[in-house]
Short mmCIF file of C-alpha atoms in Angstrom, two decimals:
data_model
loop_
_atom_site.label_atom_id
_atom_site.label_comp_id
_atom_site.label_asym_id
_atom_site.label_seq_id
_atom_site.Cartn_x
_atom_site.Cartn_y
_atom_site.Cartn_z
CA MET W 1 -89.65 387.06 239.74
CA LYS W 2 -89.59 390.49 238.16
CA ARG W 3 -89.05 390.42 234.43
CA THR W 4 -86.90 392.82 232.45
CA THR W 5 -87.10 393.43 228.73
CA ILE W 6 -83.87 394.31 226.97
CA PRO W 7 -83.95 395.33 223.33
CA PHE W 8 -81.06 393.62 221.52
CA GLY W 9 -80.39 395.51 218.29
CA PRO W 10 -80.98 396.94 215.72
CA GLN W 11 -77.64 398.52 216.59
CA HIS W 12 -75.39 396.22 218.57
CA PRO W 13 -71.59 395.81 218.59
CA VAL W 14 -71.73 392.17 217.45
CA LEU W 15 -74.37 392.69 214.78
CA PRO W 16 -73.19 393.90 211.39
CA GLU W 17 -76.83 394.24 210.35
CA PRO W 18 -80.08 395.37 211.95
CA LEU W 19 -81.75 392.42 213.64
CA VAL W 20 -83.95 393.13 216.64
CA LEU W 21 -84.55 390.71 219.48
CA ASP W 22 -86.59 391.77 222.49
CA LEU W 23 -85.07 389.68 225.25
CA ILE W 24 -87.27 389.02 228.25
CA LEU W 25 -85.08 388.29 231.23
CA GLU W 26 -85.50 386.90 234.69
CA ASP W 27 -82.34 387.94 236.46
CA GLU W 28 -79.64 387.00 233.92
CA LYS W 29 -81.57 384.19 232.26
CA VAL W 30 -83.35 384.77 228.97
CA ILE W 31 -86.94 383.55 229.28
CA ASP W 32 -88.21 384.59 225.89
CA ALA W 33 -87.04 386.37 222.77
CA ILE W 34 -89.23 388.14 220.26
CA PRO W 35 -87.57 388.75 216.89
CA THR W 36 -88.45 391.66 214.62
CA ILE W 37 -87.23 391.93 211.09
CA GLY W 38 -87.99 394.43 208.36
CA TYR W 39 -85.48 397.21 208.94
CA ILE W 40 -83.84 396.87 205.54
CA HIS W 41 -86.65 395.48 203.44
CA ARG W 42 -86.05 396.52 199.83
CA GLY W 43 -89.11 395.07 198.12
CA LEU W 44 -87.53 392.82 195.50
CA GLU W 45 -90.79 390.98 195.02
CA MET W 46 -92.49 394.17 193.90
CA MET W 47 -89.49 395.37 191.93
CA VAL W 48 -89.58 392.27 189.75
CA GLU W 49 -92.84 393.53 188.23
CA ARG W 50 -91.18 396.58 186.72
CA VAL W 51 -87.58 395.53 186.09
CA GLU W 52 -86.97 393.41 183.02
CA TYR W 53 -86.01 389.82 183.71
CA THR W 54 -82.60 390.23 182.07
CA GLU W 55 -81.77 393.18 184.32
CA MET W 56 -83.21 391.58 187.43
CA GLY W 57 -80.12 389.35 187.66
CA PHE W 58 -78.05 392.36 188.65
CA VAL W 59 -80.57 393.23 191.36
CA VAL W 60 -80.79 389.70 192.74
CA GLU W 61 -77.01 389.60 192.93
CA ARG W 62 -77.16 392.59 195.26
CA ILE W 63 -79.44 390.90 197.80
CA CYS W 64 -76.37 390.23 199.87
CA GLY W 65 -72.71 391.09 199.56
CA ILE W 66 -71.44 387.74 200.82
CA CYS W 67 -73.38 385.21 198.80
CA SER W 68 -73.73 387.52 195.81
CA PHE W 69 -72.37 384.90 193.42
CA MET W 70 -74.80 382.26 194.65
CA HIS W 71 -77.78 384.59 194.44
CA GLY W 72 -76.90 385.48 190.86
CA MET W 73 -76.38 381.83 190.05
CA GLY W 74 -79.69 380.78 191.63
CA TYR W 75 -81.58 383.37 189.62
CA CYS W 76 -79.91 382.44 186.34
CA VAL W 77 -80.34 378.70 186.94
CA SER W 78 -84.05 379.25 187.62
CA LEU W 79 -84.57 381.14 184.38
CA GLU W 80 -82.50 378.62 182.44
CA ALA W 81 -84.84 375.91 183.70
CA ILE W 82 -87.90 377.92 182.64
CA MET W 83 -86.46 378.74 179.20
CA ASN W 84 -85.02 375.25 178.61
CA VAL W 85 -81.49 376.46 177.98
CA GLU W 86 -78.72 373.91 177.93
CA VAL W 87 -75.75 375.47 179.73
CA PRO W 88 -72.34 374.44 178.31
CA GLU W 89 -70.44 372.04 180.53
CA ARG W 90 -67.47 374.33 181.07
CA ALA W 91 -69.77 377.11 182.29
CA ARG W 92 -71.38 374.77 184.82
CA TRP W 93 -67.96 373.78 186.15
CA LEU W 94 -66.87 377.40 186.35
CA ARG W 95 -70.00 378.22 188.34
CA LEU W 96 -69.18 375.42 190.76
CA VAL W 97 -65.62 376.71 191.22
CA TRP W 98 -66.81 380.25 191.88
CA ALA W 99 -69.55 379.02 194.21
CA GLU W 100 -67.03 377.09 196.30
CA ILE W 101 -64.61 380.01 196.37
CA SER W 102 -67.43 382.19 197.66
CA ARG W 103 -68.16 379.58 200.32
CA ILE W 104 -64.56 379.83 201.54
CA GLN W 105 -64.83 383.62 201.49
CA SER W 106 -68.07 383.57 203.49
CA HIS W 107 -66.77 381.13 206.09
CA LEU W 108 -63.53 383.09 206.59
CA LEU W 109 -65.55 386.26 207.01
CA TRP W 110 -67.82 384.59 209.52
CA LEU W 111 -64.96 382.98 211.47
CA GLY W 112 -63.45 386.44 211.81
CA LEU W 113 -66.72 387.96 212.96
CA GLY W 114 -67.24 385.11 215.38
CA ALA W 115 -63.74 385.55 216.81
CA ASP W 116 -64.41 389.25 217.21
CA ALA W 117 -67.69 388.52 219.02
CA PHE W 118 -66.05 386.30 221.61
CA GLY W 119 -63.26 388.80 222.03
CA PHE W 120 -60.38 387.28 220.05
CA GLU W 121 -59.33 390.30 218.01
CA ASN W 122 -56.05 388.80 216.79
CA LEU W 123 -57.80 385.77 215.31
CA PHE W 124 -60.37 388.01 213.65
CA MET W 125 -57.61 389.86 211.80
CA HIS W 126 -55.98 386.64 210.61
CA CYS W 127 -59.23 385.30 209.21
CA TRP W 128 -59.87 388.52 207.34
CA ARG W 129 -56.31 388.67 206.04
CA MET W 130 -56.87 385.28 204.43
CA ARG W 131 -60.25 386.36 203.10
CA GLU W 132 -58.50 389.20 201.30
CA GLN W 133 -56.56 386.66 199.21
CA ILE W 134 -59.88 385.07 198.17
CA LEU W 135 -61.26 388.47 197.20
CA ASP W 136 -58.17 389.03 195.05
CA ILE W 137 -58.90 385.75 193.25
CA PHE W 138 -62.43 387.00 192.62
CA GLU W 139 -61.20 390.32 191.30
CA LYS W 140 -58.75 388.61 188.94
CA THR W 141 -61.32 386.20 187.54
CA THR W 142 -64.64 388.06 187.62
CA GLY W 143 -63.54 391.69 187.70
CA GLY W 144 -65.22 392.48 191.01
CA ARG W 145 -64.37 391.75 194.61
CA ILE W 146 -67.91 391.53 195.99
CA ILE W 147 -70.34 391.96 193.12
CA HIS W 148 -69.14 389.57 190.45
CA SER W 149 -71.72 389.99 187.65
CA VAL W 150 -70.40 386.94 185.79
CA ASN W 151 -73.60 384.94 185.77
CA ARG W 152 -75.88 385.34 182.84
CA ILE W 153 -78.98 383.46 181.81
CA GLY W 154 -77.48 380.71 179.70
CA GLY W 155 -73.98 380.57 181.12
CA VAL W 156 -71.20 382.76 182.41
CA LYS W 157 -69.69 385.92 180.95
CA ARG W 158 -66.03 385.20 181.56
CA ASP W 159 -63.85 382.18 181.15
CA ILE W 160 -60.82 381.42 183.30
CA ALA W 161 -57.76 380.24 181.37
CA ASP W 162 -56.55 376.75 182.30
CA SER W 163 -53.19 378.08 183.45
CA GLU W 164 -54.95 380.58 185.68
CA LEU W 165 -57.15 377.83 187.14
CA ALA W 166 -54.03 375.88 188.07
CA ALA W 167 -52.54 379.01 189.67
CA ILE W 168 -55.76 379.61 191.64
CA LEU W 169 -55.72 376.03 192.88
CA ALA W 170 -52.10 376.34 193.97
CA GLU W 171 -52.92 379.58 195.76
CA LEU W 172 -55.94 378.03 197.49
CA GLN W 173 -53.93 375.00 198.61
CA GLU W 174 -51.27 377.29 200.02
CA LEU W 175 -54.00 379.22 201.80
CA GLY W 176 -55.44 375.93 203.09
CA ALA W 177 -52.07 375.01 204.58
CA ALA W 178 -51.77 378.42 206.25
CA PHE W 179 -55.36 378.13 207.45
CA LYS W 180 -54.48 374.95 209.38
CA GLU W 181 -52.66 377.04 211.95
CA THR W 182 -55.69 379.30 212.45
CA ALA W 183 -58.02 376.30 212.52
CA ARG W 184 -55.86 374.78 215.28
CA VAL W 185 -56.34 377.93 217.37
CA PHE W 186 -60.13 377.65 217.02
CA GLY W 187 -60.01 373.97 217.87
CA THR W 188 -57.60 373.96 220.80
CA ASP W 189 -57.55 377.35 222.48
CA PRO W 190 -58.91 376.89 226.03
CA SER W 191 -60.56 380.32 226.16
CA ILE W 192 -62.56 379.58 223.00
CA ALA W 193 -63.56 376.15 224.30
CA HIS W 194 -64.60 377.77 227.56
CA ARG W 195 -66.62 380.50 225.87
CA LEU W 196 -68.38 378.39 223.23
CA GLY W 197 -68.32 374.78 224.44
CA GLY W 198 -71.70 373.64 225.71
CA VAL W 199 -73.31 377.00 224.93
CA GLY W 200 -76.50 377.09 222.87
CA VAL W 201 -76.91 373.36 222.33
CA LEU W 202 -79.30 372.46 219.51
CA THR W 203 -80.12 368.76 219.83
CA LYS W 204 -80.67 366.57 216.81
CA ALA W 205 -84.40 366.30 217.53
CA ASP W 206 -84.74 370.06 217.94
CA ALA W 207 -82.81 370.73 214.74
CA LEU W 208 -85.27 368.55 212.87
CA ALA W 209 -88.27 370.06 214.63
CA VAL W 210 -87.39 373.68 213.79
CA ASP W 211 -86.11 372.87 210.29
CA ALA W 212 -82.68 374.40 210.66
CA VAL W 213 -80.46 374.42 207.58
CA GLY W 214 -76.79 374.51 206.63
CA PRO W 215 -73.88 374.38 209.08
CA MET W 216 -76.42 374.85 211.89
CA VAL W 217 -78.07 371.49 211.25
CA ARG W 218 -74.82 369.74 210.36
CA ALA W 219 -73.37 370.76 213.73
CA SER W 220 -76.24 368.89 215.37
CA GLY W 221 -75.29 365.61 213.79
CA ILE W 222 -77.55 365.55 210.74
CA ALA W 223 -75.72 364.86 207.48
CA THR W 224 -77.79 366.96 205.12
CA ASP W 225 -76.53 369.16 202.33
CA THR W 226 -78.35 370.39 199.23
CA ARG W 227 -75.22 369.70 197.21
CA LEU W 228 -75.76 365.98 197.78
CA GLY W 229 -78.71 366.26 195.38
CA GLY W 230 -76.12 366.28 192.62
CA ALA W 231 -77.33 369.29 190.64
CA PHE W 232 -74.86 371.82 189.20
CA MET W 233 -72.14 369.18 188.61
CA TYR W 234 -71.94 368.17 192.28
CA ASP W 235 -72.87 364.61 191.23
CA GLN W 236 -69.35 364.28 189.78
CA ILE W 237 -67.69 365.47 192.98
CA ASP W 238 -66.76 363.05 195.71
CA PHE W 239 -67.55 364.62 199.06
CA GLU W 240 -69.23 363.92 202.39
CA PRO W 241 -71.08 366.62 204.34
CA VAL W 242 -69.12 367.87 207.34
CA VAL W 243 -70.90 366.74 210.50
CA GLU W 244 -70.31 367.48 214.16
CA THR W 245 -72.45 365.95 216.88
CA ALA W 246 -72.19 368.29 219.86
CA GLY W 247 -74.68 370.85 218.53
CA ASP W 248 -73.19 373.71 220.57
CA CYS W 249 -71.62 376.97 219.40
CA LEU W 250 -68.18 375.36 219.21
CA ALA W 251 -69.49 372.61 216.94
CA ARG W 252 -70.89 375.21 214.54
CA VAL W 253 -67.48 376.87 214.42
CA LEU W 254 -65.78 373.52 213.75
CA VAL W 255 -68.20 372.67 210.93
CA ARG W 256 -67.33 375.89 209.14
CA LEU W 257 -63.61 375.36 209.73
CA ARG W 258 -63.75 371.95 208.11
CA GLU W 259 -65.93 373.18 205.27
CA VAL W 260 -63.17 375.55 204.21
CA ASP W 261 -60.87 372.57 203.66
CA GLN W 262 -63.66 370.65 202.00
CA SER W 263 -64.33 373.47 199.54
CA ILE W 264 -60.68 373.60 198.55
CA ASP W 265 -60.83 369.87 197.88
CA ILE W 266 -64.04 370.26 195.82
CA ILE W 267 -62.36 372.97 193.73
CA ARG W 268 -59.38 370.66 193.15
CA GLN W 269 -61.69 367.88 191.90
CA ALA W 270 -63.65 370.32 189.74
CA ILE W 271 -60.55 371.73 188.06
CA ASP W 272 -59.42 368.16 187.49
CA LYS W 273 -62.65 367.06 185.83
CA MET W 274 -63.56 370.18 183.88
CA PRO W 275 -63.15 370.04 180.07
CA LYS W 276 -59.90 371.78 179.17
CA GLY W 277 -58.98 373.93 176.22
CA GLU W 278 -59.18 377.38 174.74
CA GLY W 279 -62.37 378.81 173.35
CA LEU W 280 -64.80 376.24 174.72
CA PRO W 281 -68.39 377.54 174.74
CA ILE W 282 -69.34 379.13 178.03
CA GLU W 283 -72.77 380.44 177.24
CA ASN W 284 -75.83 379.56 175.27
CA ARG W 285 -78.04 382.59 174.87
CA PRO W 286 -81.74 381.91 175.34
CA ARG W 287 -84.34 382.89 172.77
CA GLY W 288 -87.80 384.28 173.39
CA LEU W 289 -89.41 385.25 176.65
CA PRO W 290 -89.71 383.03 179.72
CA SER W 291 -93.00 381.36 180.56
CA GLY W 292 -93.50 378.90 183.39
CA GLU W 293 -92.53 378.47 187.01
CA VAL W 294 -89.72 376.75 188.84
CA PHE W 295 -88.25 376.08 192.27
CA THR W 296 -84.48 376.08 192.62
CA ARG W 297 -82.48 374.91 195.62
CA LEU W 298 -78.86 375.74 196.24
CA GLU W 299 -76.51 375.20 199.16
CA GLN W 300 -75.27 378.61 200.13
CA PRO W 301 -72.50 379.05 202.71
CA ARG W 302 -75.19 379.60 205.33
CA GLY W 303 -77.44 376.77 204.23
CA GLU W 304 -80.15 375.94 201.79
CA VAL W 305 -81.68 378.74 199.76
CA VAL W 306 -84.89 378.28 197.77
CA TYR W 307 -85.89 380.44 194.81
CA TYR W 308 -89.34 380.48 193.33
CA VAL W 309 -89.64 382.15 189.94
CA LYS W 310 -92.85 382.47 187.94
CA ALA W 311 -92.76 383.96 184.45
CA ASN W 312 -95.77 384.76 182.30
CA GLY W 313 -94.30 385.25 178.85
CA THR W 314 -93.64 388.97 179.21
CA LYS W 315 -90.44 390.90 179.83
CA ASN W 316 -91.25 391.13 183.54
CA LEU W 317 -91.48 388.15 185.82
CA GLU W 318 -94.74 387.62 187.61
CA ARG W 319 -93.27 386.41 190.88
CA PHE W 320 -89.86 386.04 192.44
CA ARG W 321 -89.30 384.72 195.94
CA ALA W 322 -86.14 383.78 197.76
CA ARG W 323 -86.22 381.92 201.04
CA THR W 324 -82.79 382.46 202.45
CA PRO W 325 -80.99 380.29 205.03
CA THR W 326 -81.04 382.91 207.77
CA PHE W 327 -84.81 383.11 207.56
CA ALA W 328 -84.98 379.34 208.00
CA ASN W 329 -82.60 379.47 210.96
CA ILE W 330 -84.40 382.17 212.96
CA PRO W 331 -86.73 379.67 214.76
CA ALA W 332 -83.66 377.66 215.76
CA MET W 333 -81.97 380.80 217.02
CA ILE W 334 -85.00 381.74 219.15
CA LYS W 335 -85.05 378.23 220.57
CA LEU W 336 -81.38 378.45 221.52
CA VAL W 337 -81.65 381.91 223.05
CA LYS W 338 -84.42 380.84 225.44
CA GLY W 339 -82.88 379.68 228.68
CA CYS W 340 -79.35 380.92 228.04
CA ASP W 341 -77.46 383.64 229.90
CA LEU W 342 -77.61 387.19 228.62
CA ALA W 343 -73.83 387.17 228.05
CA ASP W 344 -74.13 384.19 225.69
CA VAL W 345 -76.77 385.78 223.45
CA PRO W 346 -74.27 387.50 221.08
CA ASN W 347 -72.38 384.25 220.46
CA ILE W 348 -75.53 382.24 219.88
CA ILE W 349 -76.87 384.79 217.42
CA LEU W 350 -73.59 384.94 215.55
CA THR W 351 -73.15 381.18 215.25
CA ILE W 352 -76.22 380.93 213.03
CA ASP W 353 -74.33 383.34 210.73
CA PRO W 354 -77.22 385.79 210.39
CA CYS W 355 -77.52 387.70 207.16
CA ILE W 356 -80.31 390.19 207.54
CA SER W 357 -80.04 391.66 204.05
CA CYS W 358 -80.69 388.17 202.66
CA THR W 359 -83.60 387.61 205.02
CA GLU W 360 -85.38 390.85 204.21
CA ARG W 361 -84.56 391.09 200.48
CA MET D 1 -61.56 370.42 230.53
CA ALA D 2 -59.10 371.95 228.11
CA ASN D 3 -55.60 372.62 229.33
CA PRO D 4 -55.69 376.28 230.45
CA PHE D 5 -51.96 376.73 229.75
CA ARG D 6 -52.26 375.79 226.11
CA LEU D 7 -51.91 378.99 224.09
CA PRO D 8 -51.93 378.08 220.37
CA MET D 9 -52.07 381.69 219.22
CA VAL D 10 -48.82 382.69 220.90
CA PRO D 11 -46.36 381.48 218.18
CA ARG D 12 -48.30 383.36 215.54
CA ALA D 13 -48.52 386.49 217.69
CA LEU D 14 -44.75 386.43 218.26
CA ARG D 15 -44.11 386.03 214.53
CA ASN D 16 -46.40 388.98 213.88
CA LEU D 17 -44.14 391.16 215.98
CA VAL D 18 -41.27 390.76 213.53
CA SER D 19 -43.12 390.23 210.23
CA ARG D 20 -44.12 392.87 207.72
CA PRO D 21 -47.62 394.29 208.04
CA ALA D 22 -50.32 392.56 205.96
CA THR D 23 -51.97 395.85 205.11
CA ARG D 24 -50.89 398.69 202.85
CA LEU D 25 -50.64 402.35 203.77
CA TYR D 26 -53.53 403.36 201.54
CA PRO D 27 -53.71 405.88 199.86
CA THR D 28 -49.94 406.51 199.76
CA GLU D 29 -49.28 402.92 198.70
CA LEU D 30 -51.59 401.55 196.01
CA ARG D 31 -51.94 398.02 194.75
CA PRO D 32 -51.89 397.84 190.96
CA ARG D 33 -55.29 396.89 189.56
CA PHE D 34 -55.74 393.42 188.09
CA ALA D 35 -56.01 393.31 184.32
CA GLY D 36 -59.61 392.12 184.16
CA ALA D 37 -60.98 394.33 186.93
CA ARG D 38 -64.17 396.21 186.16
CA GLY D 39 -63.71 399.95 186.56
CA ALA D 40 -64.91 403.15 184.95
CA ILE D 41 -66.52 403.25 181.50
CA VAL D 42 -64.38 404.98 178.88
CA PHE D 43 -66.16 406.61 175.94
CA ASP D 44 -64.76 407.53 172.57
CA VAL D 45 -66.99 410.19 171.07
CA GLU D 46 -65.33 410.07 167.62
CA SER D 47 -66.47 406.57 166.75
CA CYS D 48 -69.96 406.74 168.30
CA ASN D 49 -72.95 406.82 165.96
CA PHE D 50 -75.45 407.57 168.77
CA CYS D 51 -77.54 404.45 168.22
CA MET D 52 -78.64 404.78 171.87
CA LEU D 53 -78.48 401.01 172.45
CA CYS D 54 -76.22 401.44 175.51
CA ALA D 55 -78.63 403.90 177.11
CA ARG D 56 -81.58 401.55 176.52
CA ARG D 57 -79.81 398.45 177.86
CA CYS D 58 -78.13 400.02 180.91
CA PRO D 59 -79.75 398.31 183.94
CA ALA D 60 -78.95 401.27 186.18
CA ALA D 61 -80.10 403.93 183.66
CA ALA D 62 -76.76 405.68 184.13
CA ILE D 63 -76.30 406.55 180.46
CA GLU D 64 -78.07 409.38 178.67
CA CYS D 65 -77.73 409.55 174.93
CA SER D 66 -79.37 411.76 172.37
CA ARG D 67 -79.23 411.29 168.63
CA GLU D 68 -80.56 414.79 167.86
CA ASP D 69 -78.07 416.63 170.08
CA ARG D 70 -75.28 414.13 169.28
CA SER D 71 -74.57 413.98 172.98
CA TRP D 72 -73.63 411.17 175.33
CA ALA D 73 -73.33 411.33 179.11
CA ILE D 74 -72.70 408.85 181.90
CA ASP D 75 -73.27 409.21 185.60
CA GLN D 76 -70.26 407.36 186.94
CA LEU D 77 -71.77 407.21 190.43
CA THR D 78 -74.94 405.51 189.18
CA CYS D 79 -73.01 403.11 186.92
CA ILE D 80 -72.78 399.62 188.43
CA ALA D 81 -69.88 398.54 186.17
CA CYS D 82 -71.76 395.52 184.85
CA GLY D 83 -70.33 395.90 181.34
CA VAL D 84 -73.61 395.52 179.44
CA CYS D 85 -73.05 398.76 177.47
CA VAL D 86 -69.58 397.64 176.40
CA GLU D 87 -71.02 394.34 175.15
CA VAL D 88 -73.85 395.85 173.13
CA CYS D 89 -71.86 398.70 171.54
CA ASN D 90 -71.64 398.00 167.79
CA LYS D 91 -69.04 400.66 167.09
CA LYS D 92 -66.74 399.64 169.95
CA SER D 93 -66.91 403.21 171.26
CA LEU D 94 -67.23 402.00 174.83
CA SER D 95 -64.61 400.18 176.83
CA MET D 96 -64.04 399.43 180.45
CA SER D 97 -60.87 400.48 182.18
CA ALA D 98 -59.44 398.57 185.12
CA GLU D 99 -59.15 401.79 187.07
CA PRO D 100 -62.16 402.80 189.14
CA GLY D 101 -63.98 406.02 188.38
CA ARG D 102 -62.83 409.15 190.14
CA VAL D 103 -64.31 409.82 193.55
CA HIS D 104 -66.42 412.95 193.51
CA THR D 105 -67.44 415.16 196.36
CA ARG D 106 -70.69 416.95 196.90
CA ALA D 107 -68.83 420.27 196.66
CA GLU D 108 -68.18 419.47 193.01
CA ALA D 109 -71.89 419.57 192.16
CA THR D 110 -72.64 422.12 189.49
CA PRO D 111 -74.58 425.28 190.46
CA ASP D 112 -77.73 423.94 188.76
CA GLY D 113 -77.76 421.07 191.22
CA ARG D 114 -76.51 418.28 188.94
CA ARG D 115 -74.80 415.63 190.95
CA PRO D 116 -71.06 415.22 190.58
CA GLY D 117 -69.71 412.26 188.67
CA ARG D 118 -71.56 413.05 185.48
CA GLU D 119 -69.31 413.04 182.43
CA GLU D 120 -70.60 414.52 179.19
CA TRP D 121 -69.48 414.34 175.60
CA LEU D 122 -70.79 416.27 172.63
CA LYS D 123 -69.89 415.58 169.02
CA PRO D 124 -70.20 418.65 166.81
CA ALA D 125 -72.37 418.19 163.75
CA PRO D 126 -70.34 417.84 160.54
CA PRO D 127 -70.33 420.96 158.35
CA PRO D 128 -72.83 420.80 155.47
CA ASP D 129 -71.27 419.47 152.29
CA LEU D 130 -71.66 422.39 149.84
CA THR D 131 -70.41 420.57 146.75
CA THR D 132 -73.38 418.20 146.58
CA ALA D 133 -75.97 420.69 147.83
CA PRO D 134 -79.12 420.48 145.73
CA VAL D 135 -79.40 423.34 143.37
CA SER D 136 -82.79 424.97 143.49
CA ALA D 137 -84.95 425.01 140.39
CA ALA D 138 -85.11 428.80 140.41
CA ALA D 139 -81.35 429.16 140.04
CA THR D 140 -81.11 426.94 136.95
CA ASP D 141 -83.74 428.86 135.06
#
C-alpha cells in the first residue's frame, strides 16, 4: 500500500510546545513515527560551566514553568548532598508541601489541556479555573505564581506561618470537594469514555520494556513511585501509589485525577506532622565550595526525574544533567502511536503529558 | 458501553449560565496584590553607600552600580525578581514592592538606543568641607 508521511508538529493545535513526529501512514493507520527534538534546546549543560553554582539554581528553576519548584528543589537537594548540609526539618516539610501543591497544579493544567485536546472546552475551563486558586496559594506563600525562587542550597527562603498553613489546607480541601464534580465528568461522561477508552493501550509488559515513568506506568498497573523511596520526608507519609490497570488513555486520565486527591491528603498529613512554632530554623547555609558528585531522584508530576551533578571544588560545577520524565516516556509514546489511527495521535501524545522544555533543557 | 444519555456536565453548565464569571475584566478590574508577592525593586539612593554588592550578586546582571560616579541603575526588564540584592544589601537601601514593574514599550527607548525599563539614580557628591580643609604650608609661613 502507498505510504504517506505527515509531519506532526512543531506547530500543532494540541501541542503547547514544539515536538516533531514524522508519522508514516498507510491509509489512516500509523505504521511508524520518527520523533525529532531539539527545537528549544537551551544548553544548560554548557551554561553550568560559566554560571556560578549559587546562581545556577535560578536557571535550573526555569527549565520548565510547570515543575519549576521541583527542578529548583532537585538542584538544591543535589548540592546539599555534595556539601553535606543538614537541612532543618521544617524546611524539608515545607518543600514537601510546595512539591505536592505543584503536583496538583500540574495535574489540573494537564487535565485541562487533555480536555481541550479531545474537544471538551467547558471542562478545560473548569480545570484551569481551579488551577488559578493553586497559583494564588503559590503567590501568597512564595511570592511568585510560576517561578517560586524559594529553594536555596541549605533550605528554603520563606517560612509559612502555621495559621496560613491551616488556611491553605482548608482551601485545598474545599478545592478537592469542588474537584469531585469535575472528576466525575472525566470518569462518567460517555463521550470521554468513547474517545479515550481502549485507545493507546500500554500493556504492563510493554511499560516495563520501554521503561516508562510516572502516571504513564502507574496507569499500566505497575505500582511504582519514586516517593516510596522515603526521601524528602515521604517516609513519614502514609500513601499508596495510584494504580489503574487498563493502560489506555482513559486510565492515564484517571490516575492523574486520583493523584490530585492523594496530594491533598499528603499535604494534610505533612501539615499535621511538621514541627510547629514561630521562628524555627528553615535554612542552614553551606560553607566552602562543593566537591563531589551525586545522583538525585525525585517524583515530579510527570514521573521520575534524575539529576546528576558533579562539582570540582570551584565556583562552577563541572557537570549538570537532568533526565526528565518526558524524555523517559518518549519510547513509550512511539510504541503507542504505532498502529493507532491518525485521529487518535493527539490524545496519545497528550496523555504522556509531554513537556518539551524539560526534555530539551 | 457507557450510557450515551448520561451527561454529567449538564448541571454544571446550567449553573454557569446564572453564576458570576470566574474571570475579571482585566485591566479595568484589578486584583489586589498579595502581601508577599515579588514585584519591582525599589531603591533608596539616600541611604546607599555604593558598595556594589548587589550588582556583583545579581544573577541576571540587571544592576549597574558605580562607586566613582555614585550612580545606581537597574534594568527592570532584565530583573528576575529573585530578591538576592535585597538580601545582601547592608544599608537596607533596596526593597521589593508587591507591585510589578511598569510595562515599557519599545517606543520608550531613548534615542541612543538604550532599552526601556532602565531606571537610574545618581547621588550628588557632598560639597567639600571647607572648615577642616588642610591648610597648605605656604600659607602659614
